[in-house]
Coordinates of C-alpha atoms in Angstrom, one line a residue:
Chain R
M150 CA 15.3 -59.9 23.7
S151 CA 11.6 -60.1 22.6
G152 CA 7.5 -60.8 23.4
I153 CA 5.1 -59.5 25.8
L154 CA 5.0 -61.0 29.1
V155 CA 1.6 -60.1 30.5
I156 CA 2.0 -60.4 34.1
L157 CA -1.4 -60.9 35.8
E158 CA -3.1 -61.3 39.4
Q159 CA -6.6 -63.1 38.9
P160 CA -7.7 -64.3 35.9
H161 CA -10.1 -62.2 35.5
G162 CA -11.1 -58.5 35.7
M163 CA -8.5 -55.5 35.1
S164 CA -5.5 -58.6 34.7
I165 CA -7.7 -59.6 31.5
E166 CA -7.6 -56.0 30.4
A167 CA -3.8 -56.4 30.9
L168 CA -4.1 -59.2 28.8
A169 CA -6.3 -57.8 26.2
A170 CA -3.6 -54.8 26.3
A171 CA -0.7 -57.2 25.5
Q172 CA -2.3 -59.4 22.7
Q173 CA -2.5 -55.9 21.4
I174 CA 0.2 -54.2 21.6
A175 CA 1.8 -57.8 20.5
S176 CA 0.1 -57.8 17.5
E177 CA 1.0 -54.1 16.0
L178 CA 4.4 -55.1 17.3
G179 CA 4.3 -58.5 15.6
Q180 CA 5.7 -60.3 18.8
P181 CA 4.5 -63.0 20.8
V182 CA 2.3 -63.2 24.3
F183 CA 3.5 -64.5 27.1
A184 CA 1.4 -64.7 30.7
A185 CA 2.8 -65.6 34.2
I186 CA 0.5 -65.6 37.1
V187 CA 1.9 -66.0 40.9
G188 CA 0.1 -68.8 42.0
N189 CA -2.3 -71.6 41.2
D190 CA -4.7 -70.0 38.7
A191 CA -2.8 -70.8 35.7
P192 CA -5.0 -73.1 33.8
A193 CA -7.7 -70.3 33.6
V194 CA -5.5 -68.4 32.0
A195 CA -4.6 -71.0 29.1
A196 CA -7.8 -70.1 27.8
Y197 CA -6.3 -67.7 26.4
K198 CA -4.1 -66.8 23.6
V199 CA -1.0 -67.2 24.9
E200 CA 2.4 -68.2 23.4
K201 CA 2.6 -70.0 27.1
V202 CA 1.6 -69.5 30.7
H203 CA 4.3 -69.3 33.3
A204 CA 3.2 -70.4 36.7
V205 CA 4.7 -68.8 39.4
V206 CA 5.0 -71.7 42.4
H207 CA 6.7 -71.4 45.8
P208 CA 5.3 -71.6 49.7
L209 CA 6.9 -68.5 50.4
L210 CA 4.6 -66.5 47.2
A211 CA 1.1 -67.8 48.9
E212 CA 0.8 -65.0 50.9
Y213 CA 1.7 -61.6 49.2
T214 CA 4.8 -59.5 49.9
S215 CA 6.3 -57.2 47.8
D216 CA 10.1 -58.8 48.5
G217 CA 8.8 -62.5 47.6
Y218 CA 7.0 -60.9 44.2
R219 CA 9.7 -58.7 43.1
I220 CA 12.5 -61.1 43.9
A221 CA 10.2 -64.3 42.1
L222 CA 9.5 -62.2 39.2
K223 CA 13.2 -60.8 38.5
Q224 CA 14.3 -64.5 38.0
L225 CA 11.1 -64.7 35.7
I226 CA 12.2 -61.7 33.3
E227 CA 15.9 -62.1 33.6
Q228 CA 15.3 -66.3 32.6
H229 CA 12.7 -65.1 29.9
R230 CA 14.0 -61.3 28.2
P231 CA 10.7 -60.4 27.4
S232 CA 11.0 -56.9 25.6
C233 CA 7.5 -55.5 27.4
V234 CA 6.3 -56.6 30.7
L235 CA 2.8 -55.2 30.9
F236 CA 0.7 -55.4 34.4
P237 CA -2.9 -54.6 35.4
H238 CA -2.6 -51.0 37.8
T239 CA -3.9 -52.8 40.7
Y240 CA -3.2 -51.8 44.6
Q241 CA -0.8 -54.2 44.5
V242 CA 1.2 -53.9 41.0
R243 CA 1.6 -50.5 42.2
D244 CA 3.5 -51.9 46.0
F245 CA 5.6 -54.0 43.8
A246 CA 6.3 -53.5 40.5
P247 CA 8.2 -50.0 40.6
A248 CA 10.5 -51.8 42.5
L249 CA 10.7 -54.6 40.5
A250 CA 12.0 -52.4 37.1
A251 CA 13.8 -50.3 39.3
S252 CA 16.3 -53.8 40.7
L253 CA 16.8 -54.0 36.4
G254 CA 17.4 -50.5 36.2
R255 CA 14.4 -49.6 34.5
V256 CA 11.2 -47.4 35.2
L257 CA 7.7 -48.9 35.2
V258 CA 5.2 -46.6 32.9
S259 CA 2.3 -47.0 35.6
D260 CA -1.5 -46.0 34.8
V261 CA -1.0 -46.2 30.6
V262 CA -5.1 -45.6 29.5
G263 CA -4.0 -45.8 25.4
H264 CA -1.3 -46.8 23.1
R265 CA 0.4 -46.4 20.0
A266 CA 2.8 -48.0 18.0
P267 CA 4.1 -46.2 15.2
N268 CA 7.0 -48.3 13.2
G269 CA 7.5 -50.9 15.8
S270 CA 7.7 -48.6 18.0
L271 CA 5.9 -48.0 21.0
V272 CA 4.1 -45.3 22.6
L273 CA 2.3 -44.9 25.5
V274 CA -0.8 -42.9 26.6
R275 CA -0.8 -41.4 30.7
Q276 CA -3.0 -38.8 31.8
L277 CA -1.0 -36.2 34.2
F278 CA -2.6 -33.5 36.7
Q279 CA -5.6 -35.6 37.6
G280 CA -6.6 -35.8 34.2
K281 CA -6.6 -32.5 33.1
L282 CA -4.1 -33.1 30.5
N283 CA -2.4 -36.4 29.1
A284 CA 0.7 -37.4 27.8
D285 CA 2.5 -39.6 25.5
V286 CA 5.4 -41.1 26.9
R287 CA 8.2 -42.9 25.0
F288 CA 11.2 -45.4 26.4
V289 CA 15.0 -44.4 26.4
G290 CA 17.5 -46.7 25.4
D291 CA 16.5 -51.0 25.2
G292 CA 13.5 -53.2 26.9
P293 CA 12.7 -54.3 28.8
W294 CA 9.8 -52.1 29.1
F295 CA 7.6 -51.8 31.6
A296 CA 4.5 -50.2 32.1
S297 CA 0.5 -51.2 34.2
I298 CA -2.5 -50.7 31.9
Q299 CA -5.3 -48.6 34.5
A300 CA -8.8 -50.0 34.7
G301 CA -10.9 -49.4 32.0
A302 CA -9.1 -48.4 29.3
F303 CA -8.4 -52.0 27.8
R304 CA -11.9 -54.5 27.5
A305 CA -11.7 -57.7 29.0
E306 CA -14.0 -59.0 26.3
N307 CA -11.6 -58.3 23.1
A308 CA -9.3 -60.6 25.3
V309 CA -8.6 -63.7 22.5
K310 CA -9.3 -67.3 23.8
G311 CA -7.3 -70.1 21.9
D312 CA -7.7 -72.9 19.9
A313 CA -6.9 -74.8 22.3
A314 CA -5.3 -74.7 25.7
A315 CA -2.0 -72.8 26.2
P316 CA 0.8 -74.6 27.8
I317 CA 1.6 -74.2 31.2
E318 CA 5.1 -74.3 32.4
T319 CA 5.4 -74.4 36.3
V320 CA 8.8 -72.3 37.4
T321 CA 9.8 -72.4 40.8
P322 CA 12.1 -69.3 41.5
A323 CA 15.1 -69.7 44.5
L324 CA 13.7 -67.4 47.7
E325 CA 14.4 -68.2 51.0
A326 CA 12.2 -66.9 53.9
S327 CA 15.1 -64.8 55.2
Q328 CA 14.6 -62.3 52.3
I329 CA 11.0 -61.7 52.8
R330 CA 11.5 -58.6 55.2
T331 CA 7.6 -58.1 55.9
K332 CA 5.7 -59.9 57.8
P333 CA 1.6 -59.9 56.7
L334 CA -0.7 -60.2 59.2
E335 CA -4.6 -60.9 58.5
R336 CA -6.3 -58.8 56.2
F337 CA -9.5 -57.6 58.0
R338 CA -12.7 -55.2 56.9
E339 CA -13.7 -52.8 59.2
S340 CA -17.6 -52.6 58.9
Q341 CA -19.7 -53.6 57.1
R342 CA -21.4 -51.8 54.1
A343 CA -25.0 -50.6 54.4
V344 CA -25.5 -48.7 51.6
D345 CA -25.3 -50.8 48.4
L346 CA -24.6 -48.1 45.6
G347 CA -24.5 -50.6 43.1
A348 CA -28.3 -51.1 43.1
A349 CA -28.8 -47.5 42.9
E350 CA -31.0 -46.2 40.3
R351 CA -29.9 -42.8 40.6
I352 CA -26.8 -41.5 42.0
V353 CA -26.0 -38.0 42.5
S354 CA -22.3 -37.5 43.9
V355 CA -20.5 -34.6 45.4
G356 CA -17.2 -34.2 45.1
R357 CA -14.2 -31.0 46.3
G358 CA -16.2 -28.1 44.8
I359 CA -19.1 -28.1 47.7
R360 CA -15.8 -26.4 49.8
E361 CA -18.1 -27.0 53.4
Q362 CA -19.1 -29.4 55.0
E363 CA -22.7 -27.6 55.3
N364 CA -22.8 -27.1 51.7
I365 CA -23.5 -31.3 51.5
A366 CA -27.4 -30.5 52.5
L367 CA -27.5 -29.1 49.3
V368 CA -26.6 -31.5 47.3
E369 CA -28.5 -34.5 49.6
D370 CA -31.8 -31.9 48.5
L371 CA -31.3 -32.5 44.9
A372 CA -30.7 -36.4 45.3
K373 CA -33.9 -36.4 47.0
A374 CA -35.5 -34.1 44.6
M375 CA -34.3 -37.1 41.8
G376 CA -34.9 -39.8 43.4
A377 CA -31.7 -41.0 44.0
E378 CA -28.7 -42.2 46.1
L379 CA -26.5 -39.8 47.6
A380 CA -22.5 -40.3 46.7
A381 CA -19.3 -38.4 47.1
S382 CA -15.7 -38.8 45.9
R383 CA -12.9 -39.7 48.0
P384 CA -11.5 -36.3 49.5
I385 CA -15.4 -35.8 50.7
C386 CA -15.1 -39.2 52.8
D387 CA -11.4 -38.3 53.4
N388 CA -12.6 -35.3 55.5
G389 CA -15.3 -37.1 57.5
W390 CA -17.9 -35.1 55.9
L391 CA -20.2 -38.1 54.1
P392 CA -19.3 -41.9 55.6
M393 CA -16.7 -44.2 53.1
E394 CA -19.2 -46.3 52.1
R395 CA -21.0 -43.4 49.9
Q396 CA -17.6 -42.9 47.8
V397 CA -17.3 -43.9 43.8
G398 CA -14.0 -44.5 42.9
S399 CA -11.0 -47.3 42.5
S400 CA -10.9 -47.3 46.3
G401 CA -15.0 -47.2 46.8
Q402 CA -17.7 -48.6 45.3
T403 CA -17.9 -49.0 41.1
V404 CA -21.3 -48.5 40.0
A405 CA -23.3 -48.3 36.6
P406 CA -26.9 -46.6 37.9
K407 CA -29.2 -45.3 34.7
L408 CA -28.1 -42.1 35.4
Y409 CA -25.2 -40.6 37.9
V410 CA -24.9 -36.9 38.6
A411 CA -21.8 -35.3 39.7
V412 CA -22.0 -32.2 41.1
G413 CA -18.4 -30.6 41.7
I414 CA -16.8 -33.4 40.7
S415 CA -13.1 -32.6 38.9
G416 CA -13.3 -35.9 37.1
A417 CA -9.9 -38.0 38.4
I418 CA -9.1 -41.2 37.1
Q419 CA -9.7 -42.6 40.8
H420 CA -13.4 -41.2 40.8
L421 CA -14.0 -41.9 37.0
V422 CA -13.0 -45.8 37.1
G423 CA -16.1 -46.5 39.6
M424 CA -19.2 -44.6 37.9
K425 CA -17.7 -44.5 34.0
G426 CA -20.1 -47.5 33.4
A427 CA -23.2 -45.2 33.8
K428 CA -25.7 -45.0 31.2
T429 CA -26.1 -41.3 31.5
I430 CA -23.7 -38.9 33.2
V431 CA -24.5 -35.1 33.9
A432 CA -21.5 -33.5 35.1
I433 CA -21.7 -29.8 36.5
N434 CA -18.7 -28.3 36.8
K435 CA -17.1 -24.4 37.1
D436 CA -13.7 -25.6 35.4
P437 CA -14.7 -26.3 31.2
E438 CA -11.4 -27.9 31.3
A439 CA -12.8 -31.0 34.0
P440 CA -12.0 -34.5 32.6
I441 CA -15.8 -35.2 34.2
F442 CA -16.8 -33.5 31.1
E443 CA -15.3 -36.4 28.8
V444 CA -17.3 -38.8 29.9
A445 CA -20.8 -36.7 30.6
D446 CA -23.5 -37.0 28.3
Y447 CA -24.8 -33.5 29.6
G448 CA -23.4 -30.9 31.3
I449 CA -23.4 -27.8 33.0
V450 CA -20.2 -25.2 33.4
G451 CA -20.7 -22.6 36.1
D452 CA -20.7 -22.0 40.1
L453 CA -23.2 -24.9 41.4
F454 CA -24.1 -22.9 44.1
Q455 CA -26.8 -21.9 42.2
T456 CA -27.4 -24.3 39.3
V457 CA -27.8 -27.0 42.0
P458 CA -31.3 -24.4 43.4
A459 CA -31.9 -24.0 40.3
L460 CA -32.1 -27.6 39.3
I461 CA -34.0 -28.6 42.4
E462 CA -36.8 -26.1 41.4
A463 CA -36.8 -26.5 37.7
L464 CA -38.1 -30.8 38.9
K465 CA -40.8 -29.4 40.9
K466 CA -42.0 -27.8 38.1
Chain H
M141 CA 13.9 -41.2 65.7
K142 CA 15.4 -40.2 62.5
I143 CA 12.4 -39.4 60.5
V144 CA 12.5 -37.9 56.6
V145 CA 9.2 -36.1 55.0
A146 CA 9.9 -36.1 50.9
I147 CA 7.2 -33.9 49.9
K148 CA 7.0 -32.1 46.5
Q149 CA 5.5 -28.7 45.1
V150 CA 3.0 -29.3 42.3
P151 CA 1.0 -26.6 40.7
A152 CA -2.1 -25.0 42.8
R153 CA -4.8 -27.5 42.6
D154 CA -7.1 -25.0 41.2
S155 CA -5.3 -23.8 38.7
L156 CA -5.9 -23.5 34.8
L157 CA -3.0 -25.0 33.1
K158 CA -1.5 -24.8 29.9
V159 CA 0.7 -26.9 27.4
N160 CA 4.3 -25.4 27.0
A161 CA 5.7 -23.9 23.6
S162 CA 7.1 -27.3 22.9
G163 CA 4.3 -29.2 24.4
T164 CA 6.6 -31.2 26.2
W165 CA 5.3 -29.9 29.5
I166 CA 3.2 -26.8 31.0
D167 CA 3.4 -23.5 30.7
D168 CA 5.3 -22.8 34.7
T169 CA 4.9 -19.2 34.5
D170 CA 2.0 -17.3 36.4
L171 CA 1.2 -20.6 38.7
S172 CA 1.0 -20.5 42.2
W173 CA 2.6 -23.6 44.3
E174 CA 1.4 -25.7 46.7
I175 CA 2.8 -29.1 48.5
N176 CA 1.8 -31.6 46.3
E177 CA -1.7 -32.8 48.9
P178 CA -0.3 -36.5 49.5
D179 CA 2.5 -35.7 50.7
A180 CA 0.9 -33.2 53.0
Y181 CA -0.7 -36.0 54.6
A182 CA 3.6 -37.6 55.0
L183 CA 4.4 -35.0 56.6
E184 CA 1.6 -35.2 59.3
A185 CA 2.1 -38.7 59.7
G186 CA 5.5 -37.6 60.5
L187 CA 4.8 -35.3 62.7
Q188 CA 2.2 -37.8 64.5
L189 CA 5.2 -40.1 65.1
R190 CA 7.4 -38.1 66.0
E191 CA 5.4 -36.9 69.1
A192 CA 4.9 -40.7 69.6
A193 CA 8.2 -42.4 69.2
S194 CA 10.4 -39.1 69.7
G195 CA 13.4 -37.6 67.3
E196 CA 13.3 -35.0 64.2
V197 CA 11.7 -34.7 61.3
V198 CA 13.8 -33.9 58.4
V199 CA 12.1 -32.4 55.0
L200 CA 13.3 -33.4 52.3
C201 CA 12.3 -31.7 49.1
A202 CA 13.7 -32.1 45.5
G203 CA 12.6 -28.8 43.3
P204 CA 13.5 -24.9 42.1
E205 CA 13.5 -21.9 43.8
H206 CA 10.1 -21.6 44.5
A207 CA 10.1 -24.9 46.2
T208 CA 11.4 -23.2 49.0
Q209 CA 8.2 -21.4 50.0
T210 CA 6.7 -25.0 50.2
I211 CA 9.5 -26.2 52.2
R212 CA 8.6 -23.1 55.2
E213 CA 5.4 -23.9 55.2
A214 CA 6.5 -27.6 56.1
L215 CA 8.8 -25.9 58.7
A216 CA 6.2 -23.6 60.0
K217 CA 3.8 -27.0 60.5
G218 CA 6.6 -28.9 62.8
A219 CA 9.2 -29.8 60.2
D220 CA 12.6 -29.6 62.7
R221 CA 15.4 -29.2 59.0
A222 CA 15.0 -29.5 55.6
I223 CA 17.3 -30.9 52.9
H224 CA 16.1 -29.1 49.2
I225 CA 16.9 -31.0 46.2
E226 CA 18.0 -27.8 43.7
T227 CA 16.6 -28.6 40.2
D228 CA 14.6 -27.2 37.6
E229 CA 14.0 -30.7 36.6
S230 CA 9.7 -30.6 37.1
A231 CA 9.2 -34.2 34.9
A232 CA 12.4 -35.8 35.8
D233 CA 11.2 -39.6 35.6
P234 CA 11.0 -41.2 39.7
L235 CA 14.2 -43.1 38.4
V236 CA 16.0 -40.5 38.0
L237 CA 14.4 -38.5 41.6
A238 CA 14.9 -41.8 43.9
K239 CA 18.1 -41.7 42.8
Q240 CA 18.7 -37.8 43.8
M241 CA 16.9 -38.3 46.9
A242 CA 19.0 -41.2 47.9
A243 CA 22.3 -38.9 47.4
A244 CA 21.0 -36.3 49.6
L245 CA 20.2 -38.7 51.9
E246 CA 24.0 -40.5 52.0
F247 CA 24.4 -39.3 55.1
E248 CA 21.0 -38.7 57.1
K249 CA 21.0 -42.0 57.6
P250 CA 16.9 -42.0 58.2
D251 CA 15.0 -44.9 60.2
V252 CA 11.8 -43.8 58.2
I253 CA 11.1 -42.4 55.0
L254 CA 7.5 -41.2 53.9
T255 CA 6.1 -39.2 50.9
G256 CA 2.6 -39.6 49.2
L257 CA 1.2 -42.3 47.5
Q258 CA 1.9 -40.0 44.5
S259 CA 2.0 -36.7 43.1
D260 CA -1.4 -34.5 41.2
D261 CA 1.3 -33.3 38.6
L262 CA 2.7 -36.7 37.0
G263 CA 1.2 -39.2 39.3
Y264 CA 3.4 -41.6 38.6
G265 CA 2.7 -42.8 42.5
Q266 CA 6.3 -44.5 42.6
T267 CA 8.8 -43.0 43.8
G268 CA 8.7 -43.9 47.4
V269 CA 8.6 -48.3 46.7
I270 CA 11.7 -47.2 44.0
L271 CA 13.8 -44.5 46.9
A272 CA 13.3 -48.1 49.1
E273 CA 14.8 -50.4 46.2
V274 CA 17.8 -48.0 45.4
L275 CA 18.7 -47.4 49.2
G276 CA 18.1 -51.2 49.9
Y277 CA 14.8 -50.3 52.8
V278 CA 12.0 -52.5 53.4
H279 CA 8.7 -50.5 52.3
A280 CA 4.9 -50.3 52.1
T281 CA 2.2 -48.2 50.5
L282 CA -0.9 -46.9 50.9
V283 CA 0.0 -46.8 54.6
M284 CA -3.1 -45.6 57.2
S285 CA -1.0 -45.5 60.7
I286 CA 1.9 -46.6 61.7
E287 CA 2.9 -47.9 65.3
T288 CA 6.6 -48.6 66.7
T289 CA 6.8 -52.2 67.9
G290 CA 10.2 -53.4 69.8
S291 CA 12.0 -54.3 66.8
G292 CA 10.6 -52.2 63.8
I293 CA 7.5 -50.7 63.2
R294 CA 3.2 -52.4 62.4
V295 CA 1.4 -50.6 59.2
K296 CA -1.9 -50.6 58.7
R297 CA -2.4 -50.8 54.7
E298 CA -5.0 -50.4 52.8
L299 CA -6.3 -53.0 50.1
E300 CA -8.8 -53.1 47.4
D301 CA -12.2 -52.9 47.8
G302 CA -12.5 -51.6 51.4
W303 CA -10.0 -54.4 52.7
F304 CA -7.1 -53.7 55.1
Q305 CA -4.2 -55.5 56.0
N306 CA -1.9 -54.9 59.1
V307 CA 2.4 -55.9 58.3
E308 CA 5.5 -55.4 60.1
M309 CA 8.6 -54.8 59.0
P310 CA 11.7 -53.7 60.3
L311 CA 13.5 -50.8 60.6
P312 CA 14.8 -48.6 57.9
A313 CA 11.7 -48.7 56.0
V314 CA 9.8 -45.8 53.3
L315 CA 6.4 -45.7 53.7
T316 CA 3.8 -44.1 50.8
I317 CA 0.9 -42.2 52.9
Q318 CA -2.8 -43.0 52.2
S319 CA -3.9 -39.5 51.5
G320 CA -7.2 -38.4 54.2
A321 CA -5.6 -40.7 57.6
A322 CA -5.4 -37.8 59.5
K323 CA -6.4 -34.6 59.4
L324 CA -3.8 -32.0 58.8
R325 CA -3.1 -29.7 61.1
Y326 CA -2.4 -26.0 60.5
A327 CA 1.2 -23.7 61.0
T328 CA 0.6 -21.6 64.3
L329 CA 2.1 -18.3 64.5
M330 CA 4.9 -19.4 66.9
G331 CA 5.0 -22.1 64.2
I332 CA 6.0 -19.6 61.4
K333 CA 8.2 -17.6 63.4
K334 CA 10.4 -20.7 64.5
A335 CA 10.7 -21.7 60.7
K336 CA 12.3 -18.3 59.8
S337 CA 15.5 -19.7 61.4
K338 CA 14.9 -23.5 60.4
E339 CA 18.1 -24.6 58.8
I340 CA 17.6 -25.2 55.0
K341 CA 19.9 -27.4 53.3
A342 CA 20.2 -26.7 49.6
V343 CA 22.3 -29.8 48.0
P344 CA 23.2 -29.7 44.2
A345 CA 21.1 -32.4 41.9
A346 CA 23.2 -35.6 42.1
A347 CA 24.2 -36.1 38.1
G348 CA 24.4 -39.1 36.3
A349 CA 21.1 -40.6 36.1
A350 CA 20.0 -40.0 32.5
P351 CA 16.0 -40.6 32.5
L352 CA 14.8 -43.8 31.1
V353 CA 11.0 -42.3 29.9
T354 CA 10.6 -39.5 27.9
L355 CA 7.4 -37.1 27.8
E356 CA 7.5 -36.9 23.6
R357 CA 3.9 -34.6 24.1
V358 CA 1.6 -33.5 26.2
Y359 CA -2.4 -31.9 25.6
F360 CA -5.4 -32.0 26.4
P361 CA -7.3 -35.1 26.4
P362 CA -9.5 -35.5 23.0
K363 CA -13.4 -35.5 24.5
S364 CA -14.4 -39.0 23.9
K365 CA -18.0 -38.7 24.1
K366 CA -19.9 -35.9 22.7
S367 CA -21.5 -34.0 25.4
Q368 CA -24.3 -31.9 25.5
I369 CA -23.0 -28.5 27.5
F370 CA -26.4 -25.9 28.4
E371 CA -25.6 -22.5 28.3
G372 CA -27.7 -19.6 29.7
S373 CA -29.2 -18.7 33.4
P374 CA -29.1 -21.0 36.3
Q375 CA -32.4 -21.2 35.7
E376 CA -32.4 -21.7 31.8
T377 CA -29.7 -24.7 32.1
A378 CA -31.5 -26.5 35.0
A379 CA -34.4 -26.4 32.9
Q380 CA -32.5 -27.6 29.6
L381 CA -31.0 -30.3 31.5
V382 CA -34.9 -31.2 33.6
E383 CA -36.0 -31.8 30.1
K384 CA -33.5 -33.7 28.5
L385 CA -33.2 -35.9 31.6
R386 CA -37.2 -36.4 31.2
F387 CA -37.6 -37.2 28.3
E388 CA -34.2 -37.8 25.7
A389 CA -32.7 -39.7 28.2
R390 CA -35.7 -41.0 30.3
V391 CA -34.0 -41.7 33.4
L392 CA -36.4 -39.3 35.7

């Protein structure tokens, strides 16, 4: 049993970050890297430095189902017996990978943000309590070890390309229509986005710390005073206090403005992945341990109901 | 329809956390506790499903003795009865937990099992999916709404980047519920009163499932970026921040 198998979803984005993670971990453990991808994108993956790309192809895998992916990838893993299987931590991976690992009697370490490889063993870092704490996690017993890599934890540009294209091996899993129990229907979007936060130069974003819907106006005033678009973390939009199109984070928009001001946002990883590309980040929060301060350039630890009015005043000067 | 809602009790959201003496979990003395917020949405979905399709809502919760407070609150909101898996292991891996839950449900034969998309403490986001695998049930994650059809259910799933998808499946099924998909109800006075006489069946945690991952060390994350924190009165800190944004970062 040897080798790191990285199972990609697409030949770009978080999948390539997971591939970068696989290359880095493999070199530290002295093991080869193999890639696998369901569908027809294997040639784009083969440009990267991997031993081989497994193209998993079957008509029943044309549309994603948890059953189809679990059954097909289980066969691949049983056949190749890698020591470690990595995924990008996407919504789709979250839907099937825990079941895939469990079907092989293993646990997936989800949402990995870092790693160490002391003495040939593997320690993975993940977050607890919405990013307030980190944990070093170690596998007990034999591989294959399963882990999914959070967005932004590894850099896609660090993924190494190969001197020549890696060989592609097409595998057709044994899969019957009767094994797929769910019937996926059309994908759809509810409404067109009227606000493009991605183009905003400055964003003032509000989180749970605002407590009541009527207090949103205060943060709106700050946004006006800064010439900024107003945005929010997920709970604010879930409550219907601001429309969903103003949500920043893994389930909303990804933004990279010149200035991002986080007001009353603790900074759970789901929010951070959507905004940590901002050039200058300001955090205003009453909890000095809030994870938002880890990414902030400037911070004010204090009550936003005092700080925000004072800021609006200071901006007038 | 028999609906099981799996809930977890976690430290209250505003808790100031401390790491325990051995550095392997939090120090859980002097904390206040509440229902894991995503599970509150699963409970709401379960109660709404019962209202639409009739049947029974059974709360399933693994945790120490103080978890009974959260179980009572779920009963007060309208769940019919509860199963409490008694365990002091607060950081069990999700496969161990799912096996304990499957064992506790052995004689229940639910049609639908609902749970939150993840816990606010460990945050693996996997227990529901693994429970489905252990029980041999079909599953769907990030579910926004549930409709019954003639032969099973149709659910609306959230995908990435603002996309959704309807998926049909037979029963029994495990669904993990996306937070925010519905308004949460409050317990009524009558509900609180009734909850006192509702059954909470205590069962021991099934033995035998050895953990496959361990938390070796728990710690506060190192600060990766050097942030300038301003101190003083609100007026002073505001003035310092505006000054920096104008003349150092040059973003205003």
